[in-house]
Amino acid sequence: GENVEQHPSTLSVQEGDSAVIKCTYSDSASNYFPWYKQELGKGPQLIIDIRSNVGEKKDQRIAVTLNKTAKHFSLHITETQPEDSAVYFCAATPSGGSYIPTFGRGTSLIVHP
Amino acid sequence: DGGITQSPKYLFRKEGQNVTLSCEQNLNHDAMYWYRQDPGQGLRLIYYSQIVNDFQKGDIAEGYSVSREKKESFPLTVTSAQKNPTAFYLCASSIYRGDQPQHFGDGTRLSIL
C-alpha cells in the first residue's frame, strides 16, 4: 500500500517568513495530492490540492509543487501570518481502487508574531 | 450553512462499554468516512461508506462498527473489543463515491474513565 512521509514534524517561523513542508510517497499510481489545515480542536480543512498532470498550483499565499519522478510534493506558504499556525497534513490518493487517501503524520506550524 | 455535525464533542467511556459517536451531514454527499487521530500521527481510516446500506473496512476497523441506513447519517460504535479507544475521532464526507474526503466535522474526543 501507499506510504506517505511528511517533514518536518514541527516548523517554527517568524511572521512574514516563508514556510515549506515536504512529503514523499511510495506508490507511483498515486495521482491526487491534497493538503489539509487543522486548527486546534477542529477538523481538517482542505486548503489546496494538485493532480499528477500539473507541476505547480498557487492560491494566493499558498502553493503546492509536485515532482512525480522523485515522488515528492511540497506545500509553500509565503508571508506567513499568526493565523497560519496550525497542523498541516499532506495526503496521496491512488488513481484506482477505493480512491482513499493515505495521510502523512502532520506538521505543526507555529508562526511567531 | 451546510456541513458535518459530530456529537458529542467530548465523550467518556467506562471499561467494557460500547459507545456510539454521531455524524450527520446536510451536504447531500454520497460518501462518508470515519478517521481516528492520535497525537503525532496522521489520520487513520476506520470505515467508509460510498453509498447507503454499504460500507467498507478501513485500515483499523477492528473493535469498531458502523451503519449507513440514511444518506445523511453515519454513526460509529466503539465496542468493548477496542482495547485502546482513547483518541480524537473525525467524520468526513465527499460529494461522490470514489472521491476524496472534502469536508470534515470538528471531531469527538473519546476518553476512558
PDB file of C-alpha atoms in Angstrom:
ATOM      1  CA  GLY A   1       0.000   0.000   0.000  1.00  0.00           C
ATOM      2  CA  GLU A   2       0.846   3.669  -0.117  1.00  0.00           C
ATOM      3  CA  ASN A   3       3.264   5.175   2.417  1.00  0.00           C
ATOM      4  CA  VAL A   4       3.464   8.942   2.932  1.00  0.00           C
ATOM      5  CA  GLU A   5       6.317  10.543   4.845  1.00  0.00           C
ATOM      6  CA  GLN A   6       5.962  14.176   5.961  1.00  0.00           C
ATOM      7  CA  HIS A   7       8.694  16.528   7.231  1.00  0.00           C
ATOM      8  CA  PRO A   8       9.306  18.379   9.398  1.00  0.00           C
ATOM      9  CA  SER A   9       7.042  17.381  12.271  1.00  0.00           C
ATOM     10  CA  THR A  10       7.348  20.867  13.753  1.00  0.00           C
ATOM     11  CA  LEU A  11       8.162  24.133  11.994  1.00  0.00           C
ATOM     12  CA  SER A  12       8.627  27.436  13.758  1.00  0.00           C
ATOM     13  CA  VAL A  13       8.914  30.678  11.749  1.00  0.00           C
ATOM     14  CA  GLN A  14       8.682  34.406  12.276  1.00  0.00           C
ATOM     15  CA  GLU A  15       5.725  36.292  10.893  1.00  0.00           C
ATOM     16  CA  GLY A  16       6.436  37.277   7.302  1.00  0.00           C
ATOM     17  CA  ASP A  17       8.823  34.397   6.641  1.00  0.00           C
ATOM     18  CA  SER A  18       8.108  31.560   4.240  1.00  0.00           C
ATOM     19  CA  ALA A  19       7.337  28.009   5.339  1.00  0.00           C
ATOM     20  CA  VAL A  20       7.866  24.819   3.375  1.00  0.00           C
ATOM     21  CA  ILE A  21       6.503  21.379   4.258  1.00  0.00           C
ATOM     22  CA  LYS A  22       7.620  18.348   2.288  1.00  0.00           C
ATOM     23  CA  CYS A  23       6.045  14.957   1.649  1.00  0.00           C
ATOM     24  CA  THR A  24       7.192  11.848  -0.165  1.00  0.00           C
ATOM     25  CA  TYR A  25       5.042   8.974  -1.332  1.00  0.00           C
ATOM     26  CA  SER A  26       5.787   5.435  -2.411  1.00  0.00           C
ATOM     27  CA  ASP A  27       3.051   4.383  -4.840  1.00  0.00           C
ATOM     28  CA  SER A  28       3.687   5.647  -8.360  1.00  0.00           C
ATOM     29  CA  ALA A  29      -0.022   5.075  -9.106  1.00  0.00           C
ATOM     30  CA  SER A  30      -0.996   7.954  -6.798  1.00  0.00           C
ATOM     31  CA  ASN A  31      -2.248  10.896  -8.806  1.00  0.00           C
ATOM     32  CA  TYR A  32      -4.048  13.268  -6.435  1.00  0.00           C
ATOM     33  CA  PHE A  33      -2.338  15.108  -3.584  1.00  0.00           C
ATOM     34  CA  PRO A  34      -4.462  17.223  -1.219  1.00  0.00           C
ATOM     35  CA  TRP A  35      -3.257  19.361   1.684  1.00  0.00           C
ATOM     36  CA  TYR A  36      -5.313  19.952   4.815  1.00  0.00           C
ATOM     37  CA  LYS A  37      -5.053  22.531   7.591  1.00  0.00           C
ATOM     38  CA  GLN A  38      -6.243  21.586  11.063  1.00  0.00           C
ATOM     39  CA  GLU A  39      -6.708  24.229  13.725  1.00  0.00           C
ATOM     40  CA  LEU A  40      -6.783  23.292  17.396  1.00  0.00           C
ATOM     41  CA  GLY A  41      -9.952  21.415  18.333  1.00  0.00           C
ATOM     42  CA  LYS A  42     -11.269  21.452  14.770  1.00  0.00           C
ATOM     43  CA  GLY A  43     -11.450  19.045  11.877  1.00  0.00           C
ATOM     44  CA  PRO A  44      -9.046  19.307   8.917  1.00  0.00           C
ATOM     45  CA  GLN A  45      -9.921  21.702   6.130  1.00  0.00           C
ATOM     46  CA  LEU A  46      -8.888  21.096   2.524  1.00  0.00           C
ATOM     47  CA  ILE A  47      -6.781  24.114   1.519  1.00  0.00           C
ATOM     48  CA  ILE A  48      -5.181  23.167  -1.784  1.00  0.00           C
ATOM     49  CA  ASP A  49      -4.658  20.133  -3.964  1.00  0.00           C
ATOM     50  CA  ILE A  50      -2.719  19.092  -7.030  1.00  0.00           C
ATOM     51  CA  ARG A  51      -3.120  16.384  -9.618  1.00  0.00           C
ATOM     52  CA  SER A  52      -0.342  14.434 -11.233  1.00  0.00           C
ATOM     53  CA  ASN A  53      -0.663  16.168 -14.608  1.00  0.00           C
ATOM     54  CA  VAL A  54       0.280  19.503 -13.025  1.00  0.00           C
ATOM     55  CA  GLY A  55       3.659  20.531 -11.599  1.00  0.00           C
ATOM     56  CA  GLU A  56       2.608  23.542  -9.544  1.00  0.00           C
ATOM     57  CA  LYS A  57      -0.533  25.207  -8.309  1.00  0.00           C
ATOM     58  CA  LYS A  58      -0.944  28.520  -6.484  1.00  0.00           C
ATOM     59  CA  ASP A  59      -3.708  30.086  -4.452  1.00  0.00           C
ATOM     60  CA  GLN A  60      -2.798  33.477  -3.038  1.00  0.00           C
ATOM     61  CA  ARG A  61      -0.090  32.889  -0.389  1.00  0.00           C
ATOM     62  CA  ILE A  62      -0.038  29.113  -0.674  1.00  0.00           C
ATOM     63  CA  ALA A  63       1.382  26.938  -3.422  1.00  0.00           C
ATOM     64  CA  VAL A  64       1.973  23.254  -3.946  1.00  0.00           C
ATOM     65  CA  THR A  65       4.623  21.681  -6.151  1.00  0.00           C
ATOM     66  CA  LEU A  66       4.801  18.089  -7.361  1.00  0.00           C
ATOM     67  CA  ASN A  67       7.749  16.094  -8.671  1.00  0.00           C
ATOM     68  CA  LYS A  68       6.331  12.807  -9.941  1.00  0.00           C
ATOM     69  CA  THR A  69       9.705  11.394 -10.879  1.00  0.00           C
ATOM     70  CA  ALA A  70      11.063  11.832  -7.383  1.00  0.00           C
ATOM     71  CA  LYS A  71       7.669  11.089  -5.802  1.00  0.00           C
ATOM     72  CA  HIS A  72       7.607  14.150  -3.617  1.00  0.00           C
ATOM     73  CA  PHE A  73       5.382  17.174  -3.224  1.00  0.00           C
ATOM     74  CA  SER A  74       5.619  20.291  -1.100  1.00  0.00           C
ATOM     75  CA  LEU A  75       3.445  22.993   0.420  1.00  0.00           C
ATOM     76  CA  HIS A  76       4.802  26.542   0.343  1.00  0.00           C
ATOM     77  CA  ILE A  77       3.315  29.340   2.439  1.00  0.00           C
ATOM     78  CA  THR A  78       4.667  32.841   1.833  1.00  0.00           C
ATOM     79  CA  GLU A  79       4.353  35.908   4.062  1.00  0.00           C
ATOM     80  CA  THR A  80       3.220  33.777   6.986  1.00  0.00           C
ATOM     81  CA  GLN A  81       0.765  35.212   9.490  1.00  0.00           C
ATOM     82  CA  PRO A  82      -0.068  34.091  13.045  1.00  0.00           C
ATOM     83  CA  GLU A  83      -3.391  32.703  11.789  1.00  0.00           C
ATOM     84  CA  ASP A  84      -1.434  30.261   9.632  1.00  0.00           C
ATOM     85  CA  SER A  85      -0.438  28.469  12.850  1.00  0.00           C
ATOM     86  CA  ALA A  86      -1.998  25.006  12.669  1.00  0.00           C
ATOM     87  CA  VAL A  87      -1.218  21.386  11.864  1.00  0.00           C
ATOM     88  CA  TYR A  88      -0.877  20.690   8.154  1.00  0.00           C
ATOM     89  CA  PHE A  89      -1.406  17.245   6.624  1.00  0.00           C
ATOM     90  CA  CYS A  90      -0.458  16.026   3.194  1.00  0.00           C
ATOM     91  CA  ALA A  91      -2.085  13.026   1.539  1.00  0.00           C
ATOM     92  CA  ALA A  92      -1.622  10.862  -1.530  1.00  0.00           C
ATOM     93  CA  THR A  93      -4.507   9.188  -3.348  1.00  0.00           C
ATOM     94  CA  PRO A  94      -4.265   6.287  -5.786  1.00  0.00           C
ATOM     95  CA  SER A  95      -5.844   6.517  -9.210  1.00  0.00           C
ATOM     96  CA  GLY A  96      -7.691   3.221  -8.956  1.00  0.00           C
ATOM     97  CA  GLY A  97      -9.479   1.083  -6.427  1.00  0.00           C
ATOM     98  CA  SER A  98     -11.067   2.832  -3.465  1.00  0.00           C
ATOM     99  CA  TYR A  99      -9.622   6.339  -4.069  1.00  0.00           C
ATOM    100  CA  ILE A 100      -8.919   6.525  -0.347  1.00  0.00           C
ATOM    101  CA  PRO A 101      -6.032   8.885   0.542  1.00  0.00           C
ATOM    102  CA  THR A 102      -3.117   7.963   2.769  1.00  0.00           C
ATOM    103  CA  PHE A 103      -2.189  10.795   5.134  1.00  0.00           C
ATOM    104  CA  GLY A 104       1.173  11.987   6.377  1.00  0.00           C
ATOM    105  CA  ARG A 105       1.710  12.382  10.119  1.00  0.00           C
ATOM    106  CA  GLY A 106       1.292  16.148  10.062  1.00  0.00           C
ATOM    107  CA  THR A 107       3.435  19.245  10.557  1.00  0.00           C
ATOM    108  CA  SER A 108       2.764  21.640  13.400  1.00  0.00           C
ATOM    109  CA  LEU A 109       3.443  25.135  12.035  1.00  0.00           C
ATOM    110  CA  ILE A 110       3.973  27.890  14.577  1.00  0.00           C
ATOM    111  CA  VAL A 111       4.149  31.473  13.326  1.00  0.00           C
ATOM    112  CA  HIS A 112       5.569  33.867  15.895  1.00  0.00           C
ATOM    113  CA  PRO A 113       4.311  37.478  15.757  1.00  0.00           C
TER     114      PRO A 113
ATOM    115  CA  ASP B   1     -24.926  26.526   6.295  1.00  0.00           C
ATOM    116  CA  GLY B   2     -24.185  23.029   5.084  1.00  0.00           C
ATOM    117  CA  GLY B   3     -21.705  20.932   6.922  1.00  0.00           C
ATOM    118  CA  ILE B   4     -20.930  17.926   9.086  1.00  0.00           C
ATOM    119  CA  THR B   5     -22.090  17.780  12.688  1.00  0.00           C
ATOM    120  CA  GLN B   6     -20.389  15.431  15.108  1.00  0.00           C
ATOM    121  CA  SER B   7     -21.737  14.856  18.569  1.00  0.00           C
ATOM    122  CA  PRO B   8     -20.921  14.836  21.340  1.00  0.00           C
ATOM    123  CA  LYS B   9     -17.716  16.885  21.308  1.00  0.00           C
ATOM    124  CA  TYR B  10     -16.382  15.033  24.374  1.00  0.00           C
ATOM    125  CA  LEU B  11     -17.320  11.500  25.387  1.00  0.00           C
ATOM    126  CA  PHE B  12     -16.247   9.360  28.282  1.00  0.00           C
ATOM    127  CA  ARG B  13     -16.481   5.588  28.331  1.00  0.00           C
ATOM    128  CA  LYS B  14     -16.184   3.100  31.117  1.00  0.00           C
ATOM    129  CA  GLU B  15     -14.270  -0.100  30.593  1.00  0.00           C
ATOM    130  CA  GLY B  16     -16.419  -2.723  28.855  1.00  0.00           C
ATOM    131  CA  GLN B  17     -18.951  -0.258  27.476  1.00  0.00           C
ATOM    132  CA  ASN B  18     -19.944   0.325  23.879  1.00  0.00           C
ATOM    133  CA  VAL B  19     -20.372   3.942  22.834  1.00  0.00           C
ATOM    134  CA  THR B  20     -21.785   5.457  19.657  1.00  0.00           C
ATOM    135  CA  LEU B  21     -20.465   8.609  18.011  1.00  0.00           C
ATOM    136  CA  SER B  22     -22.877  10.557  15.862  1.00  0.00           C
ATOM    137  CA  CYS B  23     -22.103  12.032  12.438  1.00  0.00           C
ATOM    138  CA  GLU B  24     -24.723  13.897  10.426  1.00  0.00           C
ATOM    139  CA  GLN B  25     -24.244  15.803   7.163  1.00  0.00           C
ATOM    140  CA  ASN B  26     -26.603  18.096   5.273  1.00  0.00           C
ATOM    141  CA  LEU B  27     -24.389  18.427   2.211  1.00  0.00           C
ATOM    142  CA  ASN B  28     -26.153  15.697   0.239  1.00  0.00           C
ATOM    143  CA  HIS B  29     -22.796  13.962  -0.123  1.00  0.00           C
ATOM    144  CA  ASP B  30     -22.724  10.354  -1.227  1.00  0.00           C
ATOM    145  CA  ALA B  31     -19.622   9.164   0.620  1.00  0.00           C
ATOM    146  CA  MET B  32     -18.807   9.338   4.325  1.00  0.00           C
ATOM    147  CA  TYR B  33     -15.720   8.345   6.306  1.00  0.00           C
ATOM    148  CA  TRP B  34     -14.554   7.790   9.871  1.00  0.00           C
ATOM    149  CA  TYR B  35     -10.968   8.536  10.860  1.00  0.00           C
ATOM    150  CA  ARG B  36      -9.074   8.129  14.089  1.00  0.00           C
ATOM    151  CA  GLN B  37      -6.419  10.673  15.063  1.00  0.00           C
ATOM    152  CA  ASP B  38      -3.791  10.076  17.749  1.00  0.00           C
ATOM    153  CA  PRO B  39      -1.156  12.616  18.848  1.00  0.00           C
ATOM    154  CA  GLY B  40       1.681  12.899  16.361  1.00  0.00           C
ATOM    155  CA  GLN B  41       0.004  10.580  13.900  1.00  0.00           C
ATOM    156  CA  GLY B  42      -1.802  11.103  10.674  1.00  0.00           C
ATOM    157  CA  LEU B  43      -5.413  10.268  10.125  1.00  0.00           C
ATOM    158  CA  ARG B  44      -6.115   6.538  10.028  1.00  0.00           C
ATOM    159  CA  LEU B  45      -9.205   5.267   8.259  1.00  0.00           C
ATOM    160  CA  ILE B  46     -11.642   3.170  10.304  1.00  0.00           C
ATOM    161  CA  TYR B  47     -14.596   2.699   7.953  1.00  0.00           C
ATOM    162  CA  TYR B  48     -16.028   4.358   4.894  1.00  0.00           C
ATOM    163  CA  SER B  49     -19.307   4.249   3.037  1.00  0.00           C
ATOM    164  CA  GLN B  50     -19.735   5.164  -0.613  1.00  0.00           C
ATOM    165  CA  ILE B  51     -23.493   4.647  -0.672  1.00  0.00           C
ATOM    166  CA  VAL B  52     -26.424   3.986   1.634  1.00  0.00           C
ATOM    167  CA  ASN B  53     -26.544   0.474   3.096  1.00  0.00           C
ATOM    168  CA  ASP B  54     -22.975  -0.241   2.071  1.00  0.00           C
ATOM    169  CA  PHE B  55     -19.692   0.290   3.921  1.00  0.00           C
ATOM    170  CA  GLN B  56     -16.122  -0.940   3.781  1.00  0.00           C
ATOM    171  CA  LYS B  57     -13.444  -1.553   6.394  1.00  0.00           C
ATOM    172  CA  GLY B  58     -10.501   0.782   6.529  1.00  0.00           C
ATOM    173  CA  ASP B  59      -7.041   0.151   7.936  1.00  0.00           C
ATOM    174  CA  ILE B  60      -8.056  -0.096  11.614  1.00  0.00           C
ATOM    175  CA  ALA B  61     -11.631  -1.436  11.657  1.00  0.00           C
ATOM    176  CA  GLU B  62     -11.147  -3.958  14.470  1.00  0.00           C
ATOM    177  CA  GLY B  63     -13.216  -3.057  17.518  1.00  0.00           C
ATOM    178  CA  TYR B  64     -15.456  -0.646  15.602  1.00  0.00           C
ATOM    179  CA  SER B  65     -18.772  -0.950  13.783  1.00  0.00           C
ATOM    180  CA  VAL B  66     -20.828   1.377  11.586  1.00  0.00           C
ATOM    181  CA  SER B  67     -24.163   1.617   9.831  1.00  0.00           C
ATOM    182  CA  ARG B  68     -25.405   3.709   6.902  1.00  0.00           C
ATOM    183  CA  GLU B  69     -29.180   3.496   6.885  1.00  0.00           C
ATOM    184  CA  LYS B  70     -29.649   7.069   5.708  1.00  0.00           C
ATOM    185  CA  LYS B  71     -27.568   9.170   3.336  1.00  0.00           C
ATOM    186  CA  GLU B  72     -27.058  11.912   5.891  1.00  0.00           C
ATOM    187  CA  SER B  73     -26.057   9.739   8.847  1.00  0.00           C
ATOM    188  CA  PHE B  74     -23.039   7.531   9.511  1.00  0.00           C
ATOM    189  CA  PRO B  75     -22.764   6.608  13.219  1.00  0.00           C
ATOM    190  CA  LEU B  76     -19.664   4.883  14.599  1.00  0.00           C
ATOM    191  CA  THR B  77     -19.839   2.451  17.515  1.00  0.00           C
ATOM    192  CA  VAL B  78     -16.692   1.899  19.539  1.00  0.00           C
ATOM    193  CA  THR B  79     -17.123  -1.538  21.051  1.00  0.00           C
ATOM    194  CA  SER B  80     -15.582  -3.021  24.169  1.00  0.00           C
ATOM    195  CA  ALA B  81     -13.361  -5.053  21.843  1.00  0.00           C
ATOM    196  CA  GLN B  82     -11.413  -1.872  21.021  1.00  0.00           C
ATOM    197  CA  LYS B  83      -8.682  -2.031  23.657  1.00  0.00           C
ATOM    198  CA  ASN B  84      -7.266   1.436  23.151  1.00  0.00           C
ATOM    199  CA  PRO B  85     -10.198   3.671  22.241  1.00  0.00           C
ATOM    200  CA  THR B  86      -8.894   6.962  23.634  1.00  0.00           C
ATOM    201  CA  ALA B  87      -8.484   9.197  20.582  1.00  0.00           C
ATOM    202  CA  PHE B  88      -9.925  12.032  18.535  1.00  0.00           C
ATOM    203  CA  TYR B  89     -12.488  10.746  16.012  1.00  0.00           C
ATOM    204  CA  LEU B  90     -13.222  12.595  12.794  1.00  0.00           C
ATOM    205  CA  CYS B  91     -16.067  12.115  10.364  1.00  0.00           C
ATOM    206  CA  ALA B  92     -15.713  13.285   6.760  1.00  0.00           C
ATOM    207  CA  SER B  93     -17.682  13.314   3.533  1.00  0.00           C
ATOM    208  CA  SER B  94     -17.213  13.709  -0.200  1.00  0.00           C
ATOM    209  CA  ILE B  95     -19.670  14.615  -2.934  1.00  0.00           C
ATOM    210  CA  TYR B  96     -19.306  11.496  -4.995  1.00  0.00           C
ATOM    211  CA  ARG B  97     -18.455   7.892  -4.381  1.00  0.00           C
ATOM    212  CA  GLY B  98     -14.867   7.379  -5.423  1.00  0.00           C
ATOM    213  CA  ASP B  99     -13.888  10.896  -4.404  1.00  0.00           C
ATOM    214  CA  GLN B 100     -11.566  12.045  -1.645  1.00  0.00           C
ATOM    215  CA  PRO B 101     -12.794  13.448   1.702  1.00  0.00           C
ATOM    216  CA  GLN B 102     -13.575  17.119   1.197  1.00  0.00           C
ATOM    217  CA  HIS B 103     -15.367  18.142   4.362  1.00  0.00           C
ATOM    218  CA  PHE B 104     -14.594  17.154   7.936  1.00  0.00           C
ATOM    219  CA  GLY B 105     -16.567  17.537  11.120  1.00  0.00           C
ATOM    220  CA  ASP B 106     -14.994  19.072  14.221  1.00  0.00           C
ATOM    221  CA  GLY B 107     -14.459  15.716  15.861  1.00  0.00           C
ATOM    222  CA  THR B 108     -15.356  13.834  19.016  1.00  0.00           C
ATOM    223  CA  ARG B 109     -12.746  13.276  21.700  1.00  0.00           C
ATOM    224  CA  LEU B 110     -13.274   9.931  23.414  1.00  0.00           C
ATOM    225  CA  SER B 111     -11.654   9.165  26.762  1.00  0.00           C
ATOM    226  CA  ILE B 112     -11.714   6.139  29.045  1.00  0.00           C
ATOM    227  CA  LEU B 113     -12.717   6.638  32.663  1.00  0.00           C
TER     228      LEU B 113
END
